XYZ file of C-alpha atoms in Angstrom:
630
model
C 51.026 69.771 17.916
C 52.601 68.842 14.599
C 51.487 65.261 15.076
C 47.934 66.378 15.769
C 48.074 68.509 12.639
C 48.766 65.339 10.672
C 45.546 63.970 12.158
C 43.690 67.083 10.878
C 43.521 68.762 14.310
C 44.802 72.334 14.482
C 45.072 73.180 18.188
C 44.508 76.853 18.984
C 44.511 76.515 22.784
C 46.965 74.057 24.287
C 44.810 73.213 27.327
C 42.087 71.931 24.993
C 44.210 68.865 24.178
C 43.999 67.483 27.705
C 40.387 68.602 28.160
C 39.344 66.767 25.012
C 40.549 63.526 26.565
C 37.997 63.935 29.355
C 35.061 64.715 27.061
C 31.902 62.839 28.019
C 29.662 64.382 25.360
C 30.222 65.372 21.743
C 27.489 67.518 20.184
C 28.095 67.242 16.456
C 26.632 68.919 13.403
C 25.363 66.601 10.695
C 26.217 68.100 7.334
C 29.860 67.773 6.398
C 30.868 66.254 9.729
C 28.834 63.071 9.929
C 28.036 63.171 6.221
C 30.245 63.756 3.184
C 28.643 67.111 2.286
C 28.324 65.762 -1.248
C 24.772 66.752 -2.155
C 22.834 65.157 -5.014
C 19.162 65.531 -5.923
C 17.860 61.964 -6.148
C 14.071 62.428 -5.950
C 11.669 65.217 -6.785
C 8.052 66.266 -7.098
C 7.841 68.755 -9.968
C 4.601 70.240 -11.252
C 2.605 67.555 -9.440
C 4.616 64.660 -10.919
C 6.737 62.402 -8.702
C 10.198 61.492 -9.998
C 11.771 58.517 -8.252
C 15.054 59.342 -10.002
C 16.472 62.332 -11.828
C 17.018 61.699 -15.554
C 20.305 62.747 -17.097
C 20.710 65.695 -19.434
C 20.695 63.311 -22.395
C 17.001 62.661 -21.804
C 14.733 65.297 -23.297
C 12.975 66.216 -20.066
C 10.870 69.062 -21.367
C 9.386 67.040 -24.201
C 8.881 63.753 -22.393
C 7.759 64.833 -18.934
C 6.960 68.534 -18.790
C 6.071 69.321 -22.392
C 2.717 70.814 -21.393
C 4.035 72.818 -18.443
C 4.619 76.469 -19.276
C 6.350 77.078 -15.930
C 9.269 74.767 -16.747
C 11.418 77.780 -17.697
C 10.500 79.389 -14.364
C 11.831 76.304 -12.549
C 15.162 76.468 -14.363
C 15.334 80.181 -13.714
C 14.771 79.692 -9.976
C 17.321 76.895 -9.699
C 19.963 79.074 -11.343
C 19.335 82.528 -9.903
C 18.284 81.837 -6.307
C 21.796 80.932 -5.198
C 24.434 82.774 -3.219
C 27.116 84.157 -5.511
C 29.097 85.343 -2.500
C 29.682 81.728 -1.475
C 31.010 80.918 -4.971
C 28.433 78.220 -5.456
C 29.487 77.180 -8.907
C 30.402 73.986 -10.663
C 33.643 73.214 -12.469
C 33.491 70.614 -15.218
C 36.325 68.130 -14.800
C 37.525 65.494 -17.241
C 35.308 62.442 -17.647
C 32.117 64.463 -17.210
C 32.228 64.787 -13.434
C 31.254 67.846 -11.458
C 33.126 69.487 -8.627
C 31.070 71.490 -6.181
C 32.588 74.731 -4.932
C 30.831 76.678 -2.226
C 27.444 75.837 -0.750
C 26.897 72.159 -1.489
C 23.092 72.321 -1.304
C 22.997 75.091 -3.900
C 25.436 73.166 -6.058
C 23.066 70.194 -6.004
C 20.309 72.471 -7.325
C 22.627 73.830 -10.020
C 23.394 70.266 -11.077
C 19.629 69.640 -11.259
C 19.254 72.721 -13.452
C 21.923 71.337 -15.752
C 20.383 67.851 -15.865
C 16.981 69.322 -16.721
C 18.503 71.032 -19.744
C 19.206 74.501 -18.354
C 22.409 76.549 -18.451
C 22.732 78.178 -15.038
C 25.656 80.384 -16.124
C 23.598 82.074 -18.850
C 20.524 82.352 -16.611
C 22.560 84.009 -13.841
C 23.954 86.565 -16.269
C 20.537 87.145 -17.824
C 18.717 87.654 -14.496
C 20.947 89.386 -11.900
C 19.504 89.584 -8.414
C 17.939 92.874 -7.329
C 17.610 91.820 -3.702
C 18.491 88.729 -1.670
C 17.093 87.565 1.638
C 19.850 85.163 2.721
C 19.468 81.825 4.395
C 20.130 81.598 8.132
C 19.411 79.209 10.965
C 16.279 81.103 12.019
C 14.631 81.616 8.621
C 15.739 78.330 7.051
C 15.026 79.708 3.592
C 16.537 81.971 0.959
C 14.818 84.367 -1.421
C 16.095 86.227 -4.469
C 14.218 88.890 -6.443
C 14.966 89.365 -10.152
C 13.583 91.726 -12.794
C 11.663 90.225 -15.706
C 11.090 93.609 -17.333
C 10.497 97.188 -16.263
C 6.982 96.349 -15.056
C 7.430 92.996 -13.289
C 9.805 91.432 -10.748
C 9.892 87.762 -9.832
C 10.492 86.296 -6.385
C 12.227 82.919 -6.108
C 12.235 81.174 -2.709
C 13.790 77.904 -1.598
C 14.167 76.387 1.847
C 12.995 73.858 4.417
C 10.167 71.991 2.751
C 7.426 72.223 5.384
C 8.216 75.899 6.095
C 8.189 77.073 2.468
C 5.116 74.937 1.760
C 3.357 76.862 4.509
C 4.008 80.090 2.584
C 2.411 78.756 -0.619
C -1.228 79.228 -1.588
C -1.003 77.863 -5.152
C 1.017 75.235 -6.977
C 1.995 74.460 -10.548
C 0.555 71.293 -12.078
C 0.443 69.866 -15.584
C -2.728 71.923 -16.034
C -1.107 75.171 -14.944
C -1.286 77.114 -11.707
C -3.941 75.717 -9.359
C -5.029 76.573 -5.801
C -3.141 74.568 -3.193
C -6.110 72.938 -1.459
C -5.996 70.666 1.576
C -5.886 67.514 -0.537
C -2.888 68.648 -2.563
C -1.160 69.929 0.574
C -1.667 66.582 2.314
C -0.218 64.702 -0.661
C 2.854 66.948 -0.627
C 3.294 66.564 3.131
C 3.148 62.783 2.665
C 5.850 63.045 -0.010
C 7.967 65.157 2.328
C 7.536 62.583 5.101
C 8.434 59.743 2.738
C 11.618 61.494 1.587
C 12.723 62.549 5.055
C 12.192 59.032 6.400
C 14.633 57.905 3.691
C 17.234 60.311 5.032
C 16.813 62.931 2.299
C 17.007 66.675 2.867
C 13.800 68.129 1.438
C 13.669 71.577 -0.150
C 10.679 73.342 -1.609
C 11.005 75.660 -4.622
C 8.469 78.460 -5.036
C 7.996 81.756 -6.853
C 5.618 84.627 -7.476
C 5.459 87.690 -9.736
C 4.990 91.212 -8.416
C 3.966 94.165 -10.581
C 6.043 97.314 -10.295
C 3.892 100.479 -10.006
C 4.073 102.748 -13.014
C 6.801 105.333 -12.794
C 8.857 103.493 -10.174
C 12.282 101.973 -10.664
C 12.362 98.200 -10.129
C 15.437 98.294 -7.878
C 14.044 101.055 -5.638
C 10.668 99.351 -5.475
C 12.139 95.994 -4.432
C 14.484 97.509 -1.842
C 11.504 99.123 -0.053
C 9.397 95.973 0.085
C 8.945 94.333 3.490
C 10.130 90.743 3.843
C 6.639 89.542 4.789
C 5.214 90.945 1.549
C 7.944 89.299 -0.500
C 7.669 85.836 1.034
C 3.927 85.229 1.082
C 1.250 84.010 -1.312
C 3.878 81.961 -3.181
C 3.365 79.514 -6.032
C 4.902 76.092 -5.404
C 7.082 74.860 -8.268
C 8.211 71.616 -6.738
C 9.893 69.643 -4.038
C 13.327 68.003 -4.229
C 14.969 65.357 -2.060
C 18.745 65.729 -1.648
C 20.963 62.838 -0.620
C 24.050 63.499 1.487
C 25.781 60.158 2.154
C 27.110 59.313 5.594
C 30.897 59.178 5.717
C 31.912 55.489 5.618
C 34.158 55.911 8.673
C 31.542 57.561 10.878
C 29.575 54.515 12.176
C 32.749 52.856 13.455
C 33.939 56.176 14.932
C 30.634 56.628 16.774
C 30.898 53.065 18.067
C 34.418 53.834 19.313
C 33.008 56.825 21.188
C 30.380 54.652 22.853
C 33.025 52.144 23.940
C 35.012 55.094 25.302
C 32.062 56.226 27.421
C 31.313 59.265 25.243
C 27.758 60.188 24.297
C 27.429 61.494 20.730
C 24.514 63.815 19.989
C 23.495 65.139 16.582
C 22.444 68.784 16.322
C 21.083 69.715 12.900
C 18.759 72.106 11.166
C 17.267 69.324 9.052
C 13.795 67.832 9.313
C 13.440 65.523 12.315
C 12.729 62.432 10.200
C 15.809 63.076 8.060
C 17.871 63.610 11.206
C 16.578 60.394 12.806
C 17.362 58.350 9.690
C 20.919 59.690 9.450
C 21.418 59.292 13.212
C 20.390 55.631 13.013
C 22.677 55.126 10.044
C 25.560 56.638 12.041
C 24.752 54.590 15.132
C 23.893 57.667 17.219
C 20.170 57.071 17.759
C 19.269 53.853 19.562
C 15.787 52.491 20.393
C 15.847 54.141 23.817
C 17.085 57.518 22.579
C 15.058 60.705 22.184
C 14.867 62.854 19.051
C 13.387 66.312 19.474
C 12.824 69.453 17.432
C 14.343 72.747 18.485
C 10.952 74.446 18.793
C 9.997 72.011 21.562
C 13.460 71.821 23.105
C 13.835 75.529 23.758
C 10.511 75.708 25.632
C 11.385 73.005 28.196
C 11.654 73.920 31.842
C 15.037 73.470 33.520
C 13.850 70.435 35.479
C 12.331 68.765 32.415
C 15.421 69.594 30.346
C 17.758 67.965 32.862
C 15.477 64.939 33.018
C 15.560 64.191 29.277
C 19.191 65.142 28.569
C 20.635 61.692 29.375
C 18.478 60.198 26.580
C 18.462 63.119 24.123
C 20.446 61.998 21.073
C 19.065 64.054 18.168
C 18.096 67.725 18.078
C 16.490 68.614 14.730
C 15.310 71.887 13.210
C 17.581 73.552 15.716
C 18.726 77.139 15.893
C 22.184 78.253 17.079
C 20.744 79.241 20.468
C 19.390 75.691 20.897
C 22.939 74.369 20.627
C 24.048 76.903 23.231
C 21.251 75.879 25.624
C 22.138 72.197 25.129
C 25.817 72.754 25.915
C 25.073 74.867 28.975
C 22.577 72.345 30.373
C 25.014 69.463 29.916
C 27.747 71.389 31.749
C 25.280 72.078 34.564
C 24.983 68.313 34.947
C 28.762 68.023 35.290
C 29.437 66.739 31.785
C 32.575 67.664 29.843
C 31.219 68.867 26.513
C 32.800 69.208 23.091
C 30.697 70.887 20.419
C 31.181 71.468 16.707
C 30.239 74.577 14.778
C 31.034 76.261 11.498
C 28.824 79.332 11.369
C 29.084 82.788 12.902
C 26.002 82.095 15.037
C 27.709 79.021 16.510
C 30.312 81.171 18.296
C 28.412 81.405 21.642
C 28.067 77.608 21.841
C 31.730 77.110 20.902
C 32.788 79.460 23.703
C 30.408 77.911 26.233
C 31.645 74.354 25.616
C 34.637 72.881 27.406
C 36.138 72.294 23.961
C 34.893 74.196 20.917
C 35.557 72.422 17.619
C 35.250 74.567 14.514
C 35.381 73.250 10.983
C 38.136 74.013 8.504
C 35.502 75.283 6.056
C 33.774 77.376 8.723
C 33.703 81.116 9.190
C 36.539 83.083 10.753
C 34.295 84.009 13.671
C 33.672 80.335 14.478
C 37.379 79.521 14.198
C 38.364 82.341 16.550
C 35.780 81.177 19.085
C 36.986 77.569 18.984
C 39.771 75.706 20.753
C 40.547 73.176 18.009
C 39.964 73.451 14.260
C 39.022 70.209 12.497
C 40.739 70.781 9.173
C 38.903 68.094 7.170
C 35.463 68.568 8.840
C 35.426 64.821 9.548
C 33.931 63.293 12.683
C 36.677 60.673 12.667
C 39.213 63.465 13.214
C 37.263 64.481 16.328
C 37.638 60.940 17.676
C 41.375 61.158 17.003
C 41.408 64.416 18.992
C 39.837 62.521 21.910
C 42.548 59.864 21.612
C 45.283 62.511 21.592
C 43.688 64.223 24.595
C 43.666 61.025 26.606
C 47.233 60.362 25.563
C 48.329 63.809 26.799
C 46.509 63.290 30.105
C 48.062 59.842 30.554
C 51.510 61.192 29.707
C 51.207 63.791 32.464
C 50.152 61.115 34.945
C 52.930 58.727 33.898
C 55.547 61.409 34.389
C 54.011 62.497 37.700
C 53.949 58.918 38.979
C 57.591 58.459 38.069
C 58.676 61.781 39.565
C 56.877 61.228 42.866
C 58.547 57.841 43.252
C 62.022 59.283 42.602
C 61.503 62.154 45.018
C 60.120 60.035 47.860
C 62.876 57.426 47.629
C 65.683 59.985 47.173
C 64.598 62.090 50.142
C 64.117 59.079 52.396
C 67.445 57.387 51.611
C 69.334 60.675 51.897
C 67.715 61.355 55.290
C 68.252 57.807 56.594
C 71.879 57.772 55.440
C 72.606 61.166 56.955
C 71.083 60.213 60.317
C 72.639 56.737 60.506
C 76.073 57.361 59.019
C 76.403 61.154 59.215
C 76.709 61.117 55.426
C 74.125 60.921 52.673
C 74.806 58.010 50.300
C 73.817 60.331 47.428
C 75.973 63.436 46.973
C 74.637 66.749 45.628
C 76.363 66.215 42.267
C 74.862 62.743 41.981
C 71.438 64.159 42.809
C 71.867 66.694 40.003
C 72.310 63.794 37.579
C 69.304 62.039 39.134
C 67.318 65.259 38.716
C 68.272 65.357 35.028
C 67.034 61.782 34.648
C 63.907 62.585 36.605
C 62.928 65.716 34.687
C 64.266 65.973 31.149
C 64.939 62.381 30.129
C 61.876 60.930 31.852
C 59.652 63.507 30.188
C 61.064 62.561 26.788
C 60.636 58.869 27.488
C 57.157 58.889 29.041
C 55.470 61.844 27.335
C 56.235 61.074 23.701
C 54.459 57.765 23.245
C 51.928 57.839 20.403
C 48.253 57.259 21.222
C 46.792 53.821 20.664
C 43.172 52.704 20.060
C 43.240 51.070 23.502
C 42.818 54.542 24.974
C 39.224 54.470 23.700
C 38.420 51.256 25.536
C 37.894 52.893 28.913
C 35.594 55.613 30.305
C 36.840 59.220 30.333
C 38.318 60.681 33.496
C 35.871 62.809 35.444
C 35.873 66.579 35.512
C 36.807 66.544 39.215
C 38.972 63.421 39.309
C 42.286 63.789 41.131
C 45.306 63.920 38.862
C 46.927 61.291 41.089
C 44.610 58.295 41.133
C 44.431 55.636 43.845
C 46.183 53.162 41.572
C 48.972 55.674 41.039
C 49.371 56.169 44.804
C 49.636 52.413 45.245
C 52.383 52.317 42.629
C 54.211 55.362 44.040
C 54.131 54.183 47.648
C 54.853 50.562 46.749
C 57.793 51.286 44.445
C 59.191 53.869 46.867
C 59.093 51.314 49.683
C 60.894 48.780 47.500
C 63.595 51.260 46.510
C 64.101 52.421 50.094
C 64.295 48.806 51.289
C 66.831 47.829 48.611
C 69.004 50.901 49.188
C 68.871 50.516 52.975
C 69.927 46.887 52.641
C 72.849 47.962 50.460
C 73.693 50.811 52.840
C 73.725 48.773 56.062
C 74.471 45.219 54.908
C 76.101 45.527 51.499
C 79.654 45.699 52.747
C 79.214 42.437 54.667
C 77.181 40.504 52.064
C 78.652 41.105 48.644
C 81.818 43.097 49.407
C 83.261 40.969 52.188
C 86.189 39.902 49.981
C 87.622 43.460 49.991
C 90.063 43.996 52.840
C 90.221 47.809 52.928
C 87.240 49.211 54.845
C 87.576 52.607 53.149
C 87.704 51.102 49.674
C 84.834 48.786 50.565
C 82.712 51.755 51.671
C 83.562 53.734 48.516
C 82.547 50.803 46.304
C 79.352 50.289 48.287
C 78.380 53.970 48.044
C 79.093 53.884 44.295
C 76.938 50.758 43.979
C 74.137 52.486 45.902
C 74.289 55.417 43.468
C 74.376 52.991 40.542
C 71.508 50.860 41.886
C 69.417 53.972 42.598
C 69.714 55.142 38.976
C 69.002 51.650 37.640
C 65.949 51.377 39.889
C 64.615 54.527 38.246
C 65.268 53.129 34.784
C 63.423 49.866 35.492
C 60.610 51.779 37.185
C 60.115 53.840 34.030
C 58.850 50.655 32.406
C 56.336 50.247 35.251
C 55.237 53.868 34.854
C 54.247 53.221 31.231
C 51.074 51.567 32.565
C 48.676 53.447 34.815
C 46.166 50.642 35.210
C 46.412 46.990 36.227
C 47.878 45.872 32.905
C 50.650 43.356 33.463
C 52.528 43.681 30.189
C 54.661 46.741 30.828
C 56.760 46.015 27.733
C 53.833 46.217 25.274
C 54.678 48.529 22.368
C 58.073 49.454 23.763
C 59.893 48.393 20.593
C 57.800 50.809 18.532
C 58.604 53.674 20.920
C 62.080 54.441 19.652
C 62.643 57.564 21.765
C 61.931 55.619 24.956
C 64.534 53.027 24.017
C 67.054 55.722 23.090
C 66.572 57.453 26.454
C 66.885 54.169 28.374
C 70.003 53.005 26.560
C 71.560 56.487 26.504
C 70.985 57.006 30.228
C 72.478 53.608 31.022
C 75.580 54.339 28.936
C 76.084 57.766 30.525
C 75.603 56.227 33.968
C 78.381 53.714 33.314
C 80.650 56.513 32.059
C 79.959 58.616 35.165
C 80.709 55.680 37.459
C 83.902 54.698 35.658
C 85.256 58.175 34.913
C 83.405 60.419 37.370
C 86.034 60.110 40.072
C 86.041 62.803 42.727
C 83.604 65.014 40.831
C 80.845 62.411 41.193
C 82.287 60.679 44.285
C 82.504 57.340 42.460
C 85.071 54.577 42.039
C 85.390 52.047 39.270
C 83.279 48.914 39.587
C 83.767 45.350 38.402
C 81.252 43.553 36.177
C 79.819 41.639 39.138
C 79.058 44.927 40.917
C 77.057 46.113 37.896
C 75.285 42.762 37.837
C 74.323 43.099 41.511
C 72.986 46.640 40.944
C 71.035 45.470 37.911
C 69.654 42.459 39.794
C 68.379 44.693 42.605
C 66.799 47.113 40.113
C 64.870 44.391 38.261
C 63.044 43.545 41.496
C 60.730 46.451 40.639
C 59.135 44.419 37.849
C 57.796 41.443 39.832
C 57.082 43.853 42.679
C 54.989 45.925 40.284
C 52.938 42.829 39.394
C 52.225 42.258 43.087
C 51.182 45.896 43.538
C 48.599 45.512 40.786
C 46.863 42.860 42.924
C 46.103 45.394 45.654
C 42.468 46.605 45.390
C 42.182 50.339 44.884
C 39.461 50.726 47.507
C 41.977 49.852 50.226
C 43.612 53.222 49.679
C 41.638 56.423 50.099
C 42.974 59.120 47.791
C 44.305 62.028 49.791
C 43.429 64.260 46.847
C 39.703 63.451 46.780
C 37.719 66.609 46.113
C 34.091 67.598 46.374
C 32.922 68.725 42.939
C 32.061 72.425 42.957
C 29.017 73.549 40.985
C 29.821 74.529 37.383
C 30.118 78.265 36.783
C 26.988 80.041 35.696
C 27.054 81.340 32.159
C 26.728 85.081 31.927
C 26.007 84.711 28.202
C 22.953 82.549 28.912
C 21.591 85.088 31.344
C 22.332 87.896 28.911
C 20.074 86.447 26.224
C 17.277 85.889 28.723
C 17.239 82.084 28.655
């Protein structure tokens, strides 16, 4: 777990490590995960004028561009006051005139714009405290703040998803003042929105309106009693801004690694569909055959239609938290192993529904408690590393299991054969205790501590219902067990006459032979541990062994202890001292497992039917999905 922490993965539920290795789908948020969450306003339409770039504060904006616009102060006021103070959306000036964004990055981008246009958001916030706030959420996709201008008038400032806020506006500010927002002007603005979103920009509309306070009423009481519909209608459009959030440089290669690993990456975002498609193409998620869909259409699909398009669905835009939940549930119905990211409170149902819930380090406590793994740096690359660790854990379990099955089969068989043929097992109980120590503790340390390698992402994930013991593993277990039994039986029945014929005493010859059998059995396990490092048909069983220091320590340490037990074990271990040639013979027999392992890899897997094959049961129905009436 400490090693995964270094890779920015805080594991809350241990089982999630192994499950992550079998993930076939990753449903990822866009902002902050695929992108840097470093927002900057790069384009704007303000008071009917299109700005292809945002001038710096050194340029006198008000005199050169908006000198005839009386609503310029209203724009600065809205940029400064319609922000969430609870999220600490403020800017800290660092040395060398750079800004650090703290809190909501989108709001910080608007505060930077306020600064660049010549405003001081700190003074404006203090001058116009908010009387009422309608916060942003995934359903509304807008935020509204109401401030008091004087005792007779309050002003509403609204910002949010461009096409949604534009639909609430009936007038707009131009160089000639406030004008009706006719169809022509609306079409021009929609074209600007489309142009910006196709460039991958997040578009936000800024609007306002003034409301008169009835005589004799307090402004705060009056605003608190207003219905939301009356606050957010008949708005006056101030402008439209396009915000750039760059894709993380490491994301395209990470997405490509997922594709090579047989994992489908899907983007789930609340952004405009054109913005989402542009970013998805930039990340390598959306291909020419993929489908991008808006949440409003997605959530109305029938179950049959939903299952039909899911294999090609790669982008879900303008989505709500329930859309993410429906997506995860539908994928699990199709037998997929799903990992999903989330950082908000409303993401908790989807995080719980997924096989692996991945919350962000900057997310809410509710999301973190609902998740299985916390991605501390919010980076998609860290999710890919979690997949690699998951596959490594799964492989480590299988390596150890393959080794342990081989030891057990060969030990039981040789003990039984020896007891039946010679009325004495060649392996004594004390010797078997040492073998058991090798088999359990030392083997686990040697085989389960290897670090993950990028090669783990060059194969498809294991299936949800795949047997833990694969056909290839059974071939290795049965094949190596047969070799060990054959070698030990040869030593048991012919050893005294082949390589110990020069010893006159029959009793001494038998004692040496039984000691050599014990020695050869342990050495066979040591050489087989090298074979167990590879679960596939790879021939190079020594690859990376020099970088796995603990494996080498266990191998060398076990060999040294084995020699000590043979030479000094005496009656306790039923051993006698051996000559160098006896060790050489035992070692020579044990190394047969390496060329034998190469031959086993030539056996086709389809010749062996796995005895652990299972019929996949249907995935469990989600009570949460039924509860919300979906």
